Coordinates of N, CA and C in Angstrom, one line a residue:
M43 N 28.7 2.5 -38.7 CA 27.6 3.4 -38.3 C 26.5 2.6 -37.6
K44 N 26.0 1.5 -38.1 CA 25.0 0.7 -37.5 C 25.3 0.3 -36.1
F45 N 26.6 -0.1 -36.0 CA 27.0 -0.6 -34.7 C 26.9 0.5 -33.6
K46 N 27.2 1.7 -34.0 CA 27.1 2.8 -33.0 C 25.6 3.1 -32.6
M47 N 24.7 3.0 -33.6 CA 23.3 3.2 -33.3 C 22.8 2.1 -32.3
I48 N 23.1 0.9 -32.5 CA 22.7 -0.2 -31.6 C 23.3 0.0 -30.2
H49 N 24.5 0.4 -30.2 CA 25.2 0.7 -29.0 C 24.5 1.8 -28.1
L50 N 24.0 2.8 -28.8 CA 23.3 3.8 -28.1 C 21.8 3.4 -27.7
I51 N 21.2 2.6 -28.5 CA 19.8 2.2 -28.2 C 19.8 1.2 -27.1
L52 N 20.7 0.3 -27.0 CA 20.7 -0.8 -26.0 C 20.6 -0.3 -24.6
P53 N 21.5 0.7 -24.2 CA 21.4 1.2 -22.8 C 20.0 1.9 -22.5
I54 N 19.5 2.5 -23.5 CA 18.2 3.2 -23.3 C 17.1 2.1 -23.0
A55 N 17.1 1.0 -23.8 CA 16.1 -0.1 -23.6 C 16.3 -0.7 -22.3
V56 N 17.5 -1.0 -21.8 CA 17.8 -1.6 -20.5 C 17.3 -0.6 -19.4
F57 N 17.6 0.6 -19.5 CA 17.2 1.6 -18.5 C 15.6 1.7 -18.5
S58 N 14.9 1.6 -19.6 CA 13.5 1.7 -19.6 C 12.9 0.5 -18.9
C59 N 13.5 -0.7 -19.1 CA 13.0 -1.9 -18.4 C 13.2 -1.8 -16.9
M60 N 14.4 -1.3 -16.5 CA 14.7 -1.1 -15.1 C 13.7 -0.2 -14.4
A61 N 13.3 0.9 -15.1 CA 12.5 1.9 -14.5 C 11.1 1.4 -14.2
T62 N 10.6 0.4 -14.9 CA 9.3 -0.1 -14.7 C 9.2 -1.3 -13.8
V63 N 10.3 -1.8 -13.3 CA 10.3 -3.0 -12.5 C 9.7 -2.7 -11.1
H64 N 9.9 -1.5 -10.5 CA 9.4 -1.2 -9.2 C 8.3 -0.1 -9.3
A65 N 7.3 -0.3 -10.2 CA 6.3 0.7 -10.4 C 5.1 0.6 -9.5
N66 N 5.2 -0.3 -8.5 CA 4.0 -0.5 -7.6 C 3.8 0.7 -6.8
D67 N 2.5 1.1 -6.5 CA 2.2 2.2 -5.7 C 0.8 2.0 -5.2
I68 N 0.4 2.8 -4.2 CA -1.0 2.7 -3.6 C -2.0 3.4 -4.6
R69 N -3.0 2.6 -4.9 CA -4.1 3.1 -5.7 C -5.1 3.8 -4.8
S70 N -5.5 3.3 -3.6 CA -6.4 3.9 -2.7 C -6.2 3.4 -1.3
A71 N -6.7 4.1 -0.3 CA -6.6 3.7 1.1 C -7.9 4.1 1.8
I72 N -8.3 3.3 2.8 CA -9.5 3.6 3.6 C -9.2 3.0 5.0
A73 N -9.7 3.7 6.0 CA -9.7 3.1 7.3 C -10.8 2.2 7.5
V74 N -10.5 0.9 7.9 CA -11.6 -0.1 8.1 C -12.1 0.1 9.5
N75 N -11.2 0.4 10.5 CA -11.6 0.7 11.8 C -10.5 1.5 12.4
D76 N -10.5 1.7 13.8 CA -9.4 2.6 14.3 C -8.1 1.9 14.5
R77 N -7.9 0.7 14.0 CA -6.6 0.0 14.1 C -6.2 -0.7 12.8
T78 N -7.0 -0.5 11.7 CA -6.8 -1.2 10.5 C -7.0 -0.3 9.3
I79 N -6.0 -0.3 8.4 CA -6.1 0.4 7.1 C -6.2 -0.6 6.0
E80 N -7.0 -0.3 5.0 CA -7.0 -1.2 3.8 C -6.5 -0.4 2.6
V81 N -5.5 -1.0 1.9 CA -4.9 -0.3 0.8 C -5.1 -1.2 -0.5
Q82 N -5.4 -0.5 -1.6 CA -5.4 -1.2 -2.9 C -4.2 -0.8 -3.6
M83 N -3.4 -1.7 -4.0 CA -2.1 -1.4 -4.7 C -2.3 -1.5 -6.2
E84 N -1.4 -0.9 -6.9 CA -1.4 -1.0 -8.4 C -1.2 -2.5 -8.8
E85 N -0.3 -3.1 -8.1 CA 0.1 -4.5 -8.3 C 0.1 -5.3 -7.0
Q86 N 0.3 -6.6 -7.1 CA 0.4 -7.4 -5.9 C 1.7 -7.1 -5.2
L87 N 1.7 -7.2 -3.9 CA 2.9 -7.1 -3.1 C 3.7 -8.4 -3.2
S88 N 5.0 -8.4 -3.0 CA 5.8 -9.6 -3.0 C 5.5 -10.5 -1.8
K89 N 5.9 -11.7 -2.0 CA 5.7 -12.7 -0.8 C 6.6 -12.2 0.3
E90 N 7.7 -11.6 0.0 CA 8.6 -11.2 1.1 C 8.0 -10.0 1.9
E91 N 7.2 -9.2 1.2 CA 6.6 -8.1 2.0 C 5.4 -8.6 2.8
L92 N 4.9 -9.7 2.5 CA 3.8 -10.3 3.3 C 4.2 -11.3 4.3
D93 N 5.5 -11.6 4.4 CA 6.0 -12.6 5.3 C 6.0 -12.1 6.8
I94 N 5.1 -12.7 7.6 CA 5.0 -12.3 9.0 C 6.2 -12.5 9.8
N95 N 7.1 -13.3 9.4 CA 8.4 -13.5 10.1 C 9.3 -12.3 10.1
K96 N 9.0 -11.4 9.1 CA 9.8 -10.2 9.0 C 9.7 -9.3 10.3
L97 N 8.5 -9.5 11.0 CA 8.3 -8.7 12.2 C 9.3 -9.0 13.3
L98 N 9.8 -10.2 13.2 CA 10.8 -10.7 14.2 C 12.2 -10.1 14.0
E99 N 12.4 -9.6 12.9 CA 13.7 -9.1 12.6 C 13.9 -7.7 13.3
D100 N 15.1 -7.5 13.9 CA 15.3 -6.3 14.6 C 15.3 -5.0 13.7
N101 N 15.7 -5.2 12.4 CA 15.8 -4.1 11.5 C 14.6 -4.0 10.6
Y102 N 13.5 -4.7 10.9 CA 12.3 -4.6 10.0 C 11.8 -3.2 9.9
K103 N 11.5 -2.8 8.7 CA 10.9 -1.5 8.4 C 9.8 -1.8 7.4
S104 N 8.6 -1.4 7.7 CA 7.5 -1.6 6.7 C 7.7 -0.7 5.5
P105 N 7.3 -1.2 4.3 CA 7.4 -0.4 3.1 C 6.4 0.7 3.1
F106 N 5.4 0.7 4.1 CA 4.4 1.7 4.2 C 4.8 2.7 5.3
E107 N 4.4 4.0 5.1 CA 4.6 5.0 6.2 C 3.3 5.8 6.3
I108 N 2.9 6.1 7.5 CA 1.6 6.8 7.7 C 1.9 8.0 8.6
D109 N 1.5 9.1 8.2 CA 1.7 10.3 9.1 C 0.4 11.1 9.1
P110 N 0.1 11.7 10.2 CA 1.0 12.0 11.3 C 1.0 10.9 12.4
S111 N 2.2 10.5 12.7 CA 2.5 9.7 13.9 C 1.7 8.4 14.1
V112 N 1.6 7.6 13.1 CA 1.0 6.3 13.2 C 2.0 5.2 13.0
E113 N 2.1 4.3 13.9 CA 3.0 3.2 13.8 C 2.4 2.0 13.1
I114 N 3.0 1.4 12.2 CA 2.6 0.2 11.5 C 3.0 -1.0 12.4
I115 N 2.1 -1.8 12.8 CA 2.4 -2.9 13.8 C 2.3 -4.3 13.2
G116 N 2.0 -4.4 11.9 CA 1.9 -5.7 11.2 C 2.3 -5.6 9.8
V117 N 2.5 -6.8 9.2 CA 2.8 -6.8 7.8 C 1.4 -6.7 7.0
P118 N 1.4 -6.3 5.8 CA 0.2 -6.3 5.0 C -0.4 -7.7 4.9
V119 N -1.7 -7.9 5.0 CA -2.4 -9.1 4.9 C -3.3 -9.1 3.7
L120 N -3.2 -10.0 2.8 CA -4.1 -10.0 1.6 C -5.5 -10.2 2.0
V121 N -6.4 -9.4 1.5 CA -7.9 -9.6 1.7 C -8.4 -10.6 0.8
E122 N -8.6 -11.8 1.3 CA -9.0 -13.0 0.5 C -10.3 -12.8 -0.2
N123 N -11.3 -12.2 0.4 CA -12.7 -12.2 -0.2 C -12.9 -10.9 -1.1
S124 N -11.8 -10.2 -1.4 CA -11.8 -9.1 -2.3 C -11.9 -9.6 -3.7
Q125 N -12.5 -8.8 -4.6 CA -12.6 -9.1 -6.0 C -11.2 -8.9 -6.7
N126 N -10.3 -8.3 -6.0 CA -9.0 -8.0 -6.5 C -7.9 -8.8 -5.7
D127 N -6.8 -9.1 -6.4 CA -5.7 -9.8 -5.7 C -4.6 -8.8 -5.2
N128 N -5.0 -7.5 -5.1 CA -4.0 -6.5 -4.7 C -4.6 -5.6 -3.6
V129 N -5.5 -6.1 -2.8 CA -6.0 -5.4 -1.7 C -5.5 -6.0 -0.4
Y130 N -5.0 -5.1 0.5 CA -4.3 -5.6 1.7 C -4.8 -4.8 2.9
R131 N -4.8 -5.5 4.1 CA -5.1 -4.8 5.4 C -3.8 -4.7 6.1
I132 N -3.6 -3.5 6.8 CA -2.4 -3.3 7.6 C -2.9 -2.9 9.0
S133 N -2.3 -3.6 10.0 CA -2.6 -3.2 11.4 C -1.7 -2.0 11.8
V134 N -2.3 -1.1 12.5 CA -1.6 0.1 12.9 C -1.9 0.5 14.3
S135 N -1.1 1.4 14.9 CA -1.5 1.9 16.2 C -2.8 2.7 16.1
L136 N -3.3 3.2 17.1 CA -4.6 3.8 17.2 C -4.7 5.0 16.2
L137 N -5.8 5.0 15.4 CA -6.1 6.1 14.6 C -7.2 7.0 15.3
S138 N -7.0 8.3 15.2 CA -8.0 9.2 15.8 C -9.1 9.5 14.8
E139 N -10.3 9.7 15.4 CA -11.5 10.1 14.6 C -11.3 11.5 13.9
Y140 N -11.9 11.6 12.8 CA -11.9 12.9 12.0 C -10.5 13.5 11.8
T141 N -9.6 12.6 11.4 CA -8.2 13.0 11.1 C -7.8 12.7 9.7
L142 N -7.2 13.6 9.0 CA -6.7 13.3 7.7 C -5.3 12.7 7.8
Y143 N -5.1 11.5 7.3 CA -3.8 10.8 7.3 C -3.2 10.7 5.9
R144 N -1.9 10.6 5.8 CA -1.2 10.4 4.6 C -0.4 9.1 4.7
I145 N -0.6 8.2 3.6 CA 0.1 7.0 3.6 C 0.9 6.9 2.3
S146 N 2.1 6.3 2.4 CA 3.0 6.2 1.2 C 3.6 4.8 1.2
Y147 N 4.0 4.3 0.1 CA 4.6 3.0 -0.1 C 6.0 3.3 -0.7
E148 N 7.0 2.8 0.0 CA 8.4 2.9 -0.3 C 8.7 4.4 -0.6
G149 N 8.2 5.3 0.1 CA 8.5 6.7 0.0 C 7.9 7.4 -1.2
K150 N 7.1 6.7 -2.0 CA 6.5 7.3 -3.2 C 5.4 8.2 -2.9
R151 N 4.6 8.6 -3.8 CA 3.5 9.5 -3.7 C 2.6 9.2 -2.5
K152 N 2.2 10.2 -1.8 CA 1.4 10.0 -0.6 C -0.1 10.1 -1.0
R153 N -0.9 9.1 -0.4 CA -2.3 9.1 -0.6 C -2.9 9.5 0.7
T154 N -4.1 10.2 0.7 CA -4.7 10.6 1.9 C -6.0 9.8 2.1
F155 N -6.3 9.7 3.4 CA -7.6 9.1 3.8 C -8.0 9.8 5.1
L156 N -9.3 9.8 5.3 CA -9.9 10.5 6.4 C -10.6 9.4 7.3
T157 N -10.4 9.6 8.6 CA -11.1 8.7 9.5 C -12.3 9.3 10.1
Y158 N -13.3 8.5 10.4 CA -14.6 8.9 10.9 C -14.9 8.2 12.2
N159 N -16.1 8.4 12.8 CA -16.5 7.6 13.9 C -16.9 6.2 13.4
E160 N -17.2 5.3 14.4 CA -17.4 3.9 14.0 C -18.5 3.7 13.0
Q161 N -19.7 4.4 13.3 CA -20.8 4.3 12.4 C -20.6 4.8 11.0
Q162 N -19.9 6.0 10.9 CA -19.6 6.5 9.6 C -18.6 5.7 8.9
T163 N -17.6 5.1 9.6 CA -16.7 4.3 8.9 C -17.4 3.1 8.3
E164 N -18.3 2.5 9.0 CA -19.0 1.3 8.5 C -19.8 1.7 7.3
E165 N -20.4 2.9 7.3 CA -21.2 3.4 6.1 C -20.3 3.6 4.9
H166 N -19.1 4.2 5.1 CA -18.2 4.4 4.0 C -17.7 3.0 3.4
Y167 N -17.5 2.1 4.3 CA -17.1 0.8 3.9 C -18.2 0.0 3.1
K168 N -19.4 0.2 3.5 CA -20.5 -0.4 2.8 C -20.7 0.2 1.4
K169 N -20.5 1.5 1.3 CA -20.5 2.2 0.0 C -19.5 1.7 -0.9
R170 N -18.3 1.3 -0.3 CA -17.3 0.8 -1.2 C -17.5 -0.6 -1.6
Y171 N -18.0 -1.4 -0.7 CA -18.1 -2.9 -1.0 C -19.5 -3.4 -1.1
G172 N -20.5 -2.6 -0.7 CA -21.9 -3.1 -0.8 C -22.4 -3.6 0.6
E173 N -23.6 -4.0 0.6 CA -24.3 -4.4 1.9 C -23.8 -5.7 2.5
T174 N -22.9 -6.4 1.8 CA -22.5 -7.7 2.3 C -21.4 -7.5 3.4
F175 N -21.0 -6.3 3.7 CA -20.0 -6.0 4.7 C -20.5 -6.4 6.0

């Protein structure tokens, strides 16, 4: 009887561990300017996701998607002067002012962010990070 219980519990424990391995997701997103988005992730991205050489591969596809119709043109770059080790900047094609965008990571839950004109964007960024911007 004990053997059967262990036999049933083990697959559940293994499945639970597997489910949490890829739990990373976007915590927040903000437009830094009309060609850069900053995302804060739940966890750090892998070295592979940050590898700039990936852009040279014919089949490269960013783990991030932005709609409507924004092309990601660079790999995420860690923001070194951030207080967190999970904040990245992503280069994108041109963002339009006063547009609501949706960004997702690996097809998971979409986060929204709104773009503003240059002065308003700077003000929002200062509110987020302080006057040292």
